[in-house]
Amino acid sequence: MHKILIKTQNVFRHFEEDEKRIPVLRDIDLDVREGEFLMLLGPSGSGKSTLLRLLAGLAEPDGGVVTRAKMGMGFVFQDFALFPWLTVEQNIRFGLDMNDTPETLKHRVVHQLVAKMGLQGFEHSFPRELSGGMKQRVGIARALAVNPKVVFLDEPFSALDTFTATKLRAEVLEIWQERKVTMVMVTHSVEEALLLGDRIAVFSHRPATIEKIIENPFPRPRNTHAHEFVKMVEHISQLVE
Ligand code: ADP
Ligand code: MG
């Protein structure tokens, strides 16, 4: 049996626009299972980020219920969302500073993450001095610093060139395997969803709901060029449209 960390039942969310209620999410029933790599896949505007925020408890639904275990969480954003006035090291330790962690432990955690994410030599740089890929390395390190049970990632590779994105995908997968952390990632890339996810929640454009939850049939490591993989990408792409 899978332990359920987060559960949504019948979740509904809307936004007001010109005094009209626009449904953004409707009838969402989704579990986040401990230790899984869950992908939220859909076209732009289908409500993925909204659902991610609800799952994380950053927003509340207008209807239905979100049940959430009490646990540490980390966040990684498409635009990195680093603190521009803090150095790399200060960005990474931000969550620990909030948590009142002993200084020696902070030091060790930051040191390990700097090494893990290949940020040696940049500890005292500011975000503006870094490439996009390096910024996201800091973003990932910052999310991991608090030793979270769940990491929420909202299109973390969308702003990166394909080489950097490919490399960081592999690293995130490795981190997930090493740390046995739960990951929930938003993407609009079918290939990325199928490369990374254990399960893929596929959103349809309208009426803003989860069309289908796909169990990934491919064992890891996955080969995105394999015939079966490519066929599955095509199959899922048709669902997303
Ligand atoms: P996705 O992440 O899949 O691109 P979002 O969850 O960001 O989609 O948004 C889903 C829909 O809700 C979009 O049509 C967006 O314009 C609308 N929306 C999101 N946030 C707000 C908001 N704060 N106010 C009004 N509309 C919003
Ligand atoms: Mg989004």
PDB file of C-alpha atoms and ligand atoms in Angstrom:
ATOM      1  CA  MET A   1       0.000   0.000   0.000  1.00  0.00           C
ATOM      2  CA  HIS A   2       1.106   3.520  -0.732  1.00  0.00           C
ATOM      3  CA  LYS A   3       1.050   6.047   2.037  1.00  0.00           C
ATOM      4  CA  ILE A   4      -0.900   9.101   0.891  1.00  0.00           C
ATOM      5  CA  LEU A   5       0.711  12.437   1.748  1.00  0.00           C
ATOM      6  CA  ILE A   6      -1.784  14.746   0.068  1.00  0.00           C
ATOM      7  CA  LYS A   7      -5.301  14.026  -1.120  1.00  0.00           C
ATOM      8  CA  THR A   8      -7.729  16.212  -3.035  1.00  0.00           C
ATOM      9  CA  GLN A   9     -11.413  15.357  -3.203  1.00  0.00           C
ATOM     10  CA  ASN A  10     -13.758  17.078  -5.586  1.00  0.00           C
ATOM     11  CA  VAL A  11     -11.615  20.173  -5.657  1.00  0.00           C
ATOM     12  CA  PHE A  12     -12.975  23.217  -7.407  1.00  0.00           C
ATOM     13  CA  ARG A  13     -11.302  26.535  -7.987  1.00  0.00           C
ATOM     14  CA  HIS A  14     -12.349  29.542  -9.992  1.00  0.00           C
ATOM     15  CA  PHE A  15     -11.211  33.050 -10.707  1.00  0.00           C
ATOM     16  CA  GLU A  16     -13.334  36.143 -11.192  1.00  0.00           C
ATOM     17  CA  GLU A  17     -12.962  37.916 -14.496  1.00  0.00           C
ATOM     18  CA  ASP A  18     -15.230  40.799 -15.522  1.00  0.00           C
ATOM     19  CA  GLU A  19     -17.612  39.705 -12.763  1.00  0.00           C
ATOM     20  CA  LYS A  20     -17.800  36.226 -14.264  1.00  0.00           C
ATOM     21  CA  ARG A  21     -16.667  33.076 -12.510  1.00  0.00           C
ATOM     22  CA  ILE A  22     -14.140  31.266 -14.649  1.00  0.00           C
ATOM     23  CA  PRO A  23     -13.552  27.692 -13.467  1.00  0.00           C
ATOM     24  CA  VAL A  24      -9.852  26.918 -13.405  1.00  0.00           C
ATOM     25  CA  LEU A  25     -10.057  23.513 -11.741  1.00  0.00           C
ATOM     26  CA  ARG A  26     -13.044  21.219 -11.561  1.00  0.00           C
ATOM     27  CA  ASP A  27     -13.633  17.835  -9.877  1.00  0.00           C
ATOM     28  CA  ILE A  28     -10.002  17.239  -9.063  1.00  0.00           C
ATOM     29  CA  ASP A  29      -9.410  13.942  -7.250  1.00  0.00           C
ATOM     30  CA  LEU A  30      -5.730  13.291  -6.893  1.00  0.00           C
ATOM     31  CA  ASP A  31      -3.468  11.575  -4.371  1.00  0.00           C
ATOM     32  CA  VAL A  32       0.194  12.315  -3.849  1.00  0.00           C
ATOM     33  CA  ARG A  33       1.860   9.102  -2.708  1.00  0.00           C
ATOM     34  CA  GLU A  34       4.878   9.024  -0.463  1.00  0.00           C
ATOM     35  CA  GLY A  35       8.097   8.691  -2.439  1.00  0.00           C
ATOM     36  CA  GLU A  36       6.613   9.003  -5.893  1.00  0.00           C
ATOM     37  CA  PHE A  37       7.587  11.246  -8.765  1.00  0.00           C
ATOM     38  CA  LEU A  38       4.269  12.725  -9.847  1.00  0.00           C
ATOM     39  CA  MET A  39       3.944  14.844 -12.977  1.00  0.00           C
ATOM     40  CA  LEU A  40       1.167  17.341 -13.680  1.00  0.00           C
ATOM     41  CA  LEU A  41       1.032  17.594 -17.466  1.00  0.00           C
ATOM     42  CA  GLY A  42      -1.105  19.889 -19.568  1.00  0.00           C
ATOM     43  CA  PRO A  43      -1.205  22.787 -21.981  1.00  0.00           C
ATOM     44  CA  SER A  44      -0.569  26.327 -20.845  1.00  0.00           C
ATOM     45  CA  GLY A  45      -3.499  27.733 -18.890  1.00  0.00           C
ATOM     46  CA  SER A  46      -4.952  24.347 -17.946  1.00  0.00           C
ATOM     47  CA  GLY A  47      -4.610  24.951 -14.208  1.00  0.00           C
ATOM     48  CA  LYS A  48      -1.399  23.063 -13.397  1.00  0.00           C
ATOM     49  CA  SER A  49       0.223  25.801 -11.338  1.00  0.00           C
ATOM     50  CA  THR A  50      -3.047  26.447  -9.565  1.00  0.00           C
ATOM     51  CA  LEU A  51      -3.286  22.794  -8.565  1.00  0.00           C
ATOM     52  CA  LEU A  52       0.355  22.708  -7.479  1.00  0.00           C
ATOM     53  CA  ARG A  53      -0.297  25.648  -5.162  1.00  0.00           C
ATOM     54  CA  LEU A  54      -3.364  23.921  -3.735  1.00  0.00           C
ATOM     55  CA  LEU A  55      -1.420  20.710  -3.153  1.00  0.00           C
ATOM     56  CA  ALA A  56       1.312  22.656  -1.397  1.00  0.00           C
ATOM     57  CA  GLY A  57      -1.147  24.569   0.753  1.00  0.00           C
ATOM     58  CA  LEU A  58      -0.152  27.927  -0.732  1.00  0.00           C
ATOM     59  CA  ALA A  59      -3.791  28.421  -1.735  1.00  0.00           C
ATOM     60  CA  GLU A  60      -7.139  27.001  -0.688  1.00  0.00           C
ATOM     61  CA  PRO A  61      -9.838  25.551  -2.940  1.00  0.00           C
ATOM     62  CA  ASP A  62     -13.234  27.213  -3.443  1.00  0.00           C
ATOM     63  CA  GLY A  63     -14.895  23.820  -3.128  1.00  0.00           C
ATOM     64  CA  GLY A  64     -13.909  20.304  -2.120  1.00  0.00           C
ATOM     65  CA  VAL A  65     -11.229  19.245   0.298  1.00  0.00           C
ATOM     66  CA  VAL A  66      -7.450  19.093   0.300  1.00  0.00           C
ATOM     67  CA  THR A  67      -6.030  16.852   3.033  1.00  0.00           C
ATOM     68  CA  ARG A  68      -2.363  17.275   3.724  1.00  0.00           C
ATOM     69  CA  ALA A  69       0.035  15.563   6.109  1.00  0.00           C
ATOM     70  CA  LYS A  70       2.109  17.985   8.157  1.00  0.00           C
ATOM     71  CA  MET A  71       5.544  17.925   6.549  1.00  0.00           C
ATOM     72  CA  GLY A  72       8.471  19.928   5.259  1.00  0.00           C
ATOM     73  CA  MET A  73       8.193  21.222   1.717  1.00  0.00           C
ATOM     74  CA  GLY A  74      10.485  22.724  -0.887  1.00  0.00           C
ATOM     75  CA  PHE A  75       9.659  24.784  -3.969  1.00  0.00           C
ATOM     76  CA  VAL A  76      11.396  25.241  -7.308  1.00  0.00           C
ATOM     77  CA  PHE A  77      10.105  27.802  -9.803  1.00  0.00           C
ATOM     78  CA  GLN A  78      10.396  28.329 -13.542  1.00  0.00           C
ATOM     79  CA  ASP A  79      11.854  31.819 -13.103  1.00  0.00           C
ATOM     80  CA  PHE A  80      14.085  30.589 -10.215  1.00  0.00           C
ATOM     81  CA  ALA A  81      12.704  33.211  -7.806  1.00  0.00           C
ATOM     82  CA  LEU A  82      16.052  33.655  -6.090  1.00  0.00           C
ATOM     83  CA  PHE A  83      16.561  36.548  -3.700  1.00  0.00           C
ATOM     84  CA  PRO A  84      18.648  38.969  -5.785  1.00  0.00           C
ATOM     85  CA  TRP A  85      20.140  40.689  -2.740  1.00  0.00           C
ATOM     86  CA  LEU A  86      21.460  37.421  -1.280  1.00  0.00           C
ATOM     87  CA  THR A  87      24.504  35.448  -2.385  1.00  0.00           C
ATOM     88  CA  VAL A  88      24.307  31.854  -3.585  1.00  0.00           C
ATOM     89  CA  GLU A  89      25.167  30.594  -0.126  1.00  0.00           C
ATOM     90  CA  GLN A  90      22.681  32.925   1.560  1.00  0.00           C
ATOM     91  CA  ASN A  91      19.954  31.886  -0.882  1.00  0.00           C
ATOM     92  CA  ILE A  92      20.559  28.212  -0.148  1.00  0.00           C
ATOM     93  CA  ARG A  93      20.502  28.677   3.602  1.00  0.00           C
ATOM     94  CA  PHE A  94      17.463  30.944   3.572  1.00  0.00           C
ATOM     95  CA  GLY A  95      15.022  28.260   4.745  1.00  0.00           C
ATOM     96  CA  LEU A  96      17.434  27.134   7.451  1.00  0.00           C
ATOM     97  CA  ASP A  97      17.792  30.698   8.716  1.00  0.00           C
ATOM     98  CA  MET A  98      14.001  30.814   9.008  1.00  0.00           C
ATOM     99  CA  ASN A  99      14.044  27.513  10.909  1.00  0.00           C
ATOM    100  CA  ASP A 100      16.510  28.481  13.610  1.00  0.00           C
ATOM    101  CA  THR A 101      18.899  25.675  12.686  1.00  0.00           C
ATOM    102  CA  PRO A 102      22.236  25.460  14.594  1.00  0.00           C
ATOM    103  CA  GLU A 103      25.034  27.232  12.722  1.00  0.00           C
ATOM    104  CA  THR A 104      27.262  24.155  12.372  1.00  0.00           C
ATOM    105  CA  LEU A 105      24.453  22.135  10.825  1.00  0.00           C
ATOM    106  CA  LYS A 106      23.601  24.988   8.441  1.00  0.00           C
ATOM    107  CA  HIS A 107      27.208  25.087   7.370  1.00  0.00           C
ATOM    108  CA  ARG A 108      27.305  21.371   6.681  1.00  0.00           C
ATOM    109  CA  VAL A 109      24.029  21.337   4.751  1.00  0.00           C
ATOM    110  CA  VAL A 110      25.028  24.300   2.579  1.00  0.00           C
ATOM    111  CA  HIS A 111      28.466  22.838   1.966  1.00  0.00           C
ATOM    112  CA  GLN A 112      26.990  19.501   0.871  1.00  0.00           C
ATOM    113  CA  LEU A 113      24.428  21.094  -1.421  1.00  0.00           C
ATOM    114  CA  VAL A 114      26.968  23.429  -3.015  1.00  0.00           C
ATOM    115  CA  ALA A 115      29.064  20.366  -3.849  1.00  0.00           C
ATOM    116  CA  LYS A 116      26.091  18.283  -4.947  1.00  0.00           C
ATOM    117  CA  MET A 117      24.775  20.959  -7.299  1.00  0.00           C
ATOM    118  CA  GLY A 118      28.178  21.872  -8.738  1.00  0.00           C
ATOM    119  CA  LEU A 119      28.193  25.388  -7.298  1.00  0.00           C
ATOM    120  CA  GLN A 120      31.706  25.370  -5.840  1.00  0.00           C
ATOM    121  CA  GLY A 121      33.439  28.682  -6.364  1.00  0.00           C
ATOM    122  CA  PHE A 122      30.135  30.535  -6.697  1.00  0.00           C
ATOM    123  CA  GLU A 123      29.203  30.579  -3.007  1.00  0.00           C
ATOM    124  CA  HIS A 124      29.622  34.329  -2.766  1.00  0.00           C
ATOM    125  CA  SER A 125      28.259  35.254  -6.188  1.00  0.00           C
ATOM    126  CA  PHE A 126      24.948  36.996  -6.590  1.00  0.00           C
ATOM    127  CA  PRO A 127      22.162  35.566  -8.774  1.00  0.00           C
ATOM    128  CA  ARG A 128      22.673  38.232 -11.466  1.00  0.00           C
ATOM    129  CA  GLU A 129      26.185  36.901 -12.004  1.00  0.00           C
ATOM    130  CA  LEU A 130      24.952  33.380 -12.809  1.00  0.00           C
ATOM    131  CA  SER A 131      23.665  31.681 -15.949  1.00  0.00           C
ATOM    132  CA  GLY A 132      20.105  30.370 -15.971  1.00  0.00           C
ATOM    133  CA  GLY A 133      21.272  26.828 -15.350  1.00  0.00           C
ATOM    134  CA  MET A 134      23.368  27.899 -12.373  1.00  0.00           C
ATOM    135  CA  LYS A 135      20.471  29.918 -10.999  1.00  0.00           C
ATOM    136  CA  GLN A 136      18.252  26.881 -11.116  1.00  0.00           C
ATOM    137  CA  ARG A 137      20.960  24.831  -9.411  1.00  0.00           C
ATOM    138  CA  VAL A 138      20.733  27.333  -6.573  1.00  0.00           C
ATOM    139  CA  GLY A 139      16.940  27.109  -6.698  1.00  0.00           C
ATOM    140  CA  ILE A 140      17.075  23.339  -6.318  1.00  0.00           C
ATOM    141  CA  ALA A 141      19.671  23.514  -3.550  1.00  0.00           C
ATOM    142  CA  ARG A 142      17.558  26.044  -1.661  1.00  0.00           C
ATOM    143  CA  ALA A 143      14.523  23.779  -1.927  1.00  0.00           C
ATOM    144  CA  LEU A 144      16.488  20.769  -0.639  1.00  0.00           C
ATOM    145  CA  ALA A 145      18.218  22.587   2.219  1.00  0.00           C
ATOM    146  CA  VAL A 146      15.313  22.168   4.615  1.00  0.00           C
ATOM    147  CA  ASN A 147      15.347  18.413   3.962  1.00  0.00           C
ATOM    148  CA  PRO A 148      11.754  18.466   2.687  1.00  0.00           C
ATOM    149  CA  LYS A 149       9.459  15.491   2.454  1.00  0.00           C
ATOM    150  CA  VAL A 150       7.903  16.847  -0.735  1.00  0.00           C
ATOM    151  CA  VAL A 151       9.441  19.064  -3.391  1.00  0.00           C
ATOM    152  CA  PHE A 152       7.076  20.995  -5.670  1.00  0.00           C
ATOM    153  CA  LEU A 153       8.573  22.048  -8.993  1.00  0.00           C
ATOM    154  CA  ASP A 154       6.711  24.332 -11.398  1.00  0.00           C
ATOM    155  CA  GLU A 155       8.172  23.947 -14.908  1.00  0.00           C
ATOM    156  CA  PRO A 156      11.693  24.152 -13.466  1.00  0.00           C
ATOM    157  CA  PHE A 157      13.477  23.590 -16.785  1.00  0.00           C
ATOM    158  CA  SER A 158      11.292  25.650 -19.134  1.00  0.00           C
ATOM    159  CA  ALA A 159      13.506  28.718 -19.003  1.00  0.00           C
ATOM    160  CA  LEU A 160      16.699  26.759 -19.752  1.00  0.00           C
ATOM    161  CA  ASP A 161      18.373  25.752 -23.001  1.00  0.00           C
ATOM    162  CA  THR A 162      17.839  22.112 -23.959  1.00  0.00           C
ATOM    163  CA  PHE A 163      21.343  20.938 -23.013  1.00  0.00           C
ATOM    164  CA  THR A 164      21.159  22.443 -19.562  1.00  0.00           C
ATOM    165  CA  ALA A 165      17.597  21.198 -19.110  1.00  0.00           C
ATOM    166  CA  THR A 166      18.585  17.643 -20.052  1.00  0.00           C
ATOM    167  CA  LYS A 167      21.460  17.686 -17.591  1.00  0.00           C
ATOM    168  CA  LEU A 168      19.397  19.092 -14.741  1.00  0.00           C
ATOM    169  CA  ARG A 169      16.589  16.599 -15.355  1.00  0.00           C
ATOM    170  CA  ALA A 170      19.052  13.768 -14.855  1.00  0.00           C
ATOM    171  CA  GLU A 171      20.382  15.384 -11.691  1.00  0.00           C
ATOM    172  CA  VAL A 172      16.936  15.921 -10.234  1.00  0.00           C
ATOM    173  CA  LEU A 173      16.108  12.294 -10.932  1.00  0.00           C
ATOM    174  CA  GLU A 174      19.291  11.241  -9.153  1.00  0.00           C
ATOM    175  CA  ILE A 175      18.440  13.439  -6.157  1.00  0.00           C
ATOM    176  CA  TRP A 176      14.957  11.920  -6.021  1.00  0.00           C
ATOM    177  CA  GLN A 177      16.436   8.422  -6.017  1.00  0.00           C
ATOM    178  CA  GLU A 178      19.092   9.206  -3.418  1.00  0.00           C
ATOM    179  CA  ARG A 179      16.915  11.119  -0.992  1.00  0.00           C
ATOM    180  CA  LYS A 180      13.726   9.131  -1.349  1.00  0.00           C
ATOM    181  CA  VAL A 181      11.919  12.432  -1.445  1.00  0.00           C
ATOM    182  CA  THR A 182       8.482  12.890  -3.024  1.00  0.00           C
ATOM    183  CA  MET A 183       8.431  15.096  -6.097  1.00  0.00           C
ATOM    184  CA  VAL A 184       5.479  16.815  -7.741  1.00  0.00           C
ATOM    185  CA  MET A 185       6.439  18.547 -10.977  1.00  0.00           C
ATOM    186  CA  VAL A 186       4.455  20.639 -13.432  1.00  0.00           C
ATOM    187  CA  THR A 187       5.344  20.387 -17.098  1.00  0.00           C
ATOM    188  CA  HIS A 188       3.882  21.042 -20.531  1.00  0.00           C
ATOM    189  CA  SER A 189       6.355  18.598 -22.110  1.00  0.00           C
ATOM    190  CA  VAL A 190       5.012  15.101 -22.700  1.00  0.00           C
ATOM    191  CA  GLU A 191       8.522  13.769 -23.127  1.00  0.00           C
ATOM    192  CA  GLU A 192       9.664  15.269 -19.837  1.00  0.00           C
ATOM    193  CA  ALA A 193       6.619  13.832 -18.068  1.00  0.00           C
ATOM    194  CA  LEU A 194       7.298  10.366 -19.406  1.00  0.00           C
ATOM    195  CA  LEU A 195      11.020  10.571 -18.740  1.00  0.00           C
ATOM    196  CA  LEU A 196      10.684  11.582 -15.093  1.00  0.00           C
ATOM    197  CA  GLY A 197       7.303  10.559 -13.749  1.00  0.00           C
ATOM    198  CA  ASP A 198       6.065   7.435 -12.002  1.00  0.00           C
ATOM    199  CA  ARG A 199       2.588   8.738 -12.674  1.00  0.00           C
ATOM    200  CA  ILE A 200       1.368  11.460 -14.985  1.00  0.00           C
ATOM    201  CA  ALA A 201      -1.807  13.411 -14.275  1.00  0.00           C
ATOM    202  CA  VAL A 202      -2.923  14.663 -17.677  1.00  0.00           C
ATOM    203  CA  PHE A 203      -4.944  17.892 -17.775  1.00  0.00           C
ATOM    204  CA  SER A 204      -7.303  18.718 -20.577  1.00  0.00           C
ATOM    205  CA  HIS A 205      -7.673  22.323 -21.613  1.00  0.00           C
ATOM    206  CA  ARG A 206     -11.381  22.393 -20.849  1.00  0.00           C
ATOM    207  CA  PRO A 207     -13.106  21.920 -18.560  1.00  0.00           C
ATOM    208  CA  ALA A 208      -9.983  22.321 -16.439  1.00  0.00           C
ATOM    209  CA  THR A 209      -9.855  18.878 -15.009  1.00  0.00           C
ATOM    210  CA  ILE A 210      -7.587  15.833 -14.888  1.00  0.00           C
ATOM    211  CA  GLU A 211      -8.393  13.810 -17.962  1.00  0.00           C
ATOM    212  CA  LYS A 212      -6.446  10.756 -16.987  1.00  0.00           C
ATOM    213  CA  ILE A 213      -3.760   9.488 -14.621  1.00  0.00           C
ATOM    214  CA  ILE A 214      -1.189   7.405 -16.436  1.00  0.00           C
ATOM    215  CA  GLU A 215       1.082   4.905 -14.698  1.00  0.00           C
ATOM    216  CA  ASN A 216       4.423   5.105 -16.422  1.00  0.00           C
ATOM    217  CA  PRO A 217       5.081   1.670 -17.944  1.00  0.00           C
ATOM    218  CA  PHE A 218       8.794   2.195 -18.570  1.00  0.00           C
ATOM    219  CA  PRO A 219      11.452   1.030 -16.092  1.00  0.00           C
ATOM    220  CA  ARG A 220      14.354   3.365 -15.306  1.00  0.00           C
ATOM    221  CA  PRO A 221      16.734   4.304 -16.789  1.00  0.00           C
ATOM    222  CA  ARG A 222      14.502   5.394 -19.648  1.00  0.00           C
ATOM    223  CA  ASN A 223      15.547   5.862 -23.225  1.00  0.00           C
ATOM    224  CA  THR A 224      13.642   8.736 -24.824  1.00  0.00           C
ATOM    225  CA  HIS A 225      14.679   7.508 -28.275  1.00  0.00           C
ATOM    226  CA  ALA A 226      13.325   3.972 -27.869  1.00  0.00           C
ATOM    227  CA  HIS A 227      10.534   3.159 -30.271  1.00  0.00           C
ATOM    228  CA  GLU A 228       8.020   2.315 -27.528  1.00  0.00           C
ATOM    229  CA  PHE A 229       8.830   5.518 -25.652  1.00  0.00           C
ATOM    230  CA  VAL A 230       8.336   7.666 -28.743  1.00  0.00           C
ATOM    231  CA  LYS A 231       5.034   5.949 -29.472  1.00  0.00           C
ATOM    232  CA  MET A 232       3.838   6.586 -25.934  1.00  0.00           C
ATOM    233  CA  VAL A 233       4.805  10.265 -26.232  1.00  0.00           C
ATOM    234  CA  GLU A 234       2.645  10.481 -29.358  1.00  0.00           C
ATOM    235  CA  HIS A 235      -0.221   8.728 -27.627  1.00  0.00           C
ATOM    236  CA  ILE A 236      -0.177  11.061 -24.620  1.00  0.00           C
ATOM    237  CA  SER A 237       0.257  14.123 -26.858  1.00  0.00           C
ATOM    238  CA  GLN A 238      -3.100  13.329 -28.420  1.00  0.00           C
ATOM    239  CA  LEU A 239      -4.714  13.278 -24.965  1.00  0.00           C
ATOM    240  CA  VAL A 240      -3.295  16.670 -24.059  1.00  0.00           C
ATOM    241  CA  GLU A 241      -4.699  18.399 -27.138  1.00  0.00           C
TER     242      GLU A 241
HETATM  243  P1  ADP B   1      -0.997  26.571 -16.040  1.00  0.00           P
HETATM  244  O1  ADP B   1      -0.028  26.531 -14.921  1.00  0.00           O
HETATM  245  O2  ADP B   1      -1.508  25.233 -16.449  1.00  0.00           O
HETATM  246  O3  ADP B   1      -0.469  27.320 -17.243  1.00  0.00           O
HETATM  247  P2  ADP B   1      -2.530  28.268 -14.256  1.00  0.00           P
HETATM  248  O4  ADP B   1      -2.874  27.405 -13.121  1.00  0.00           O
HETATM  249  O5  ADP B   1      -1.423  29.233 -14.063  1.00  0.00           O
HETATM  250  O6  ADP B   1      -2.297  27.366 -15.564  1.00  0.00           O
HETATM  251  O7  ADP B   1      -3.814  29.113 -14.682  1.00  0.00           O
HETATM  252  C1  ADP B   1      -5.003  28.500 -15.100  1.00  0.00           C
HETATM  253  C2  ADP B   1      -5.974  29.560 -15.525  1.00  0.00           C
HETATM  254  O8  ADP B   1      -6.324  30.378 -14.438  1.00  0.00           O
HETATM  255  C3  ADP B   1      -5.436  30.480 -16.602  1.00  0.00           C
HETATM  256  O9  ADP B   1      -6.452  30.722 -17.530  1.00  0.00           O
HETATM  257  C4  ADP B   1      -5.073  31.740 -15.841  1.00  0.00           C
HETATM  258  O10 ADP B   1      -5.219  32.851 -16.666  1.00  0.00           O
HETATM  259  C5  ADP B   1      -6.073  31.739 -14.713  1.00  0.00           C
HETATM  260  N1  ADP B   1      -5.529  32.333 -13.485  1.00  0.00           N
HETATM  261  C6  ADP B   1      -4.497  31.866 -12.777  1.00  0.00           C
HETATM  262  N2  ADP B   1      -4.256  32.624 -11.693  1.00  0.00           N
HETATM  263  C7  ADP B   1      -5.187  33.617 -11.727  1.00  0.00           C
HETATM  264  C8  ADP B   1      -5.494  34.730 -10.876  1.00  0.00           C
HETATM  265  N3  ADP B   1      -4.795  34.974  -9.760  1.00  0.00           N
HETATM  266  N4  ADP B   1      -6.511  35.545 -11.256  1.00  0.00           N
HETATM  267  C9  ADP B   1      -7.219  35.309 -12.358  1.00  0.00           C
HETATM  268  N5  ADP B   1      -6.991  34.269 -13.197  1.00  0.00           N
HETATM  269  C10 ADP B   1      -5.990  33.448 -12.900  1.00  0.00           C
HETATM  270 MG    MG B   2       1.865  27.288 -14.810  1.00  0.00          MG
END
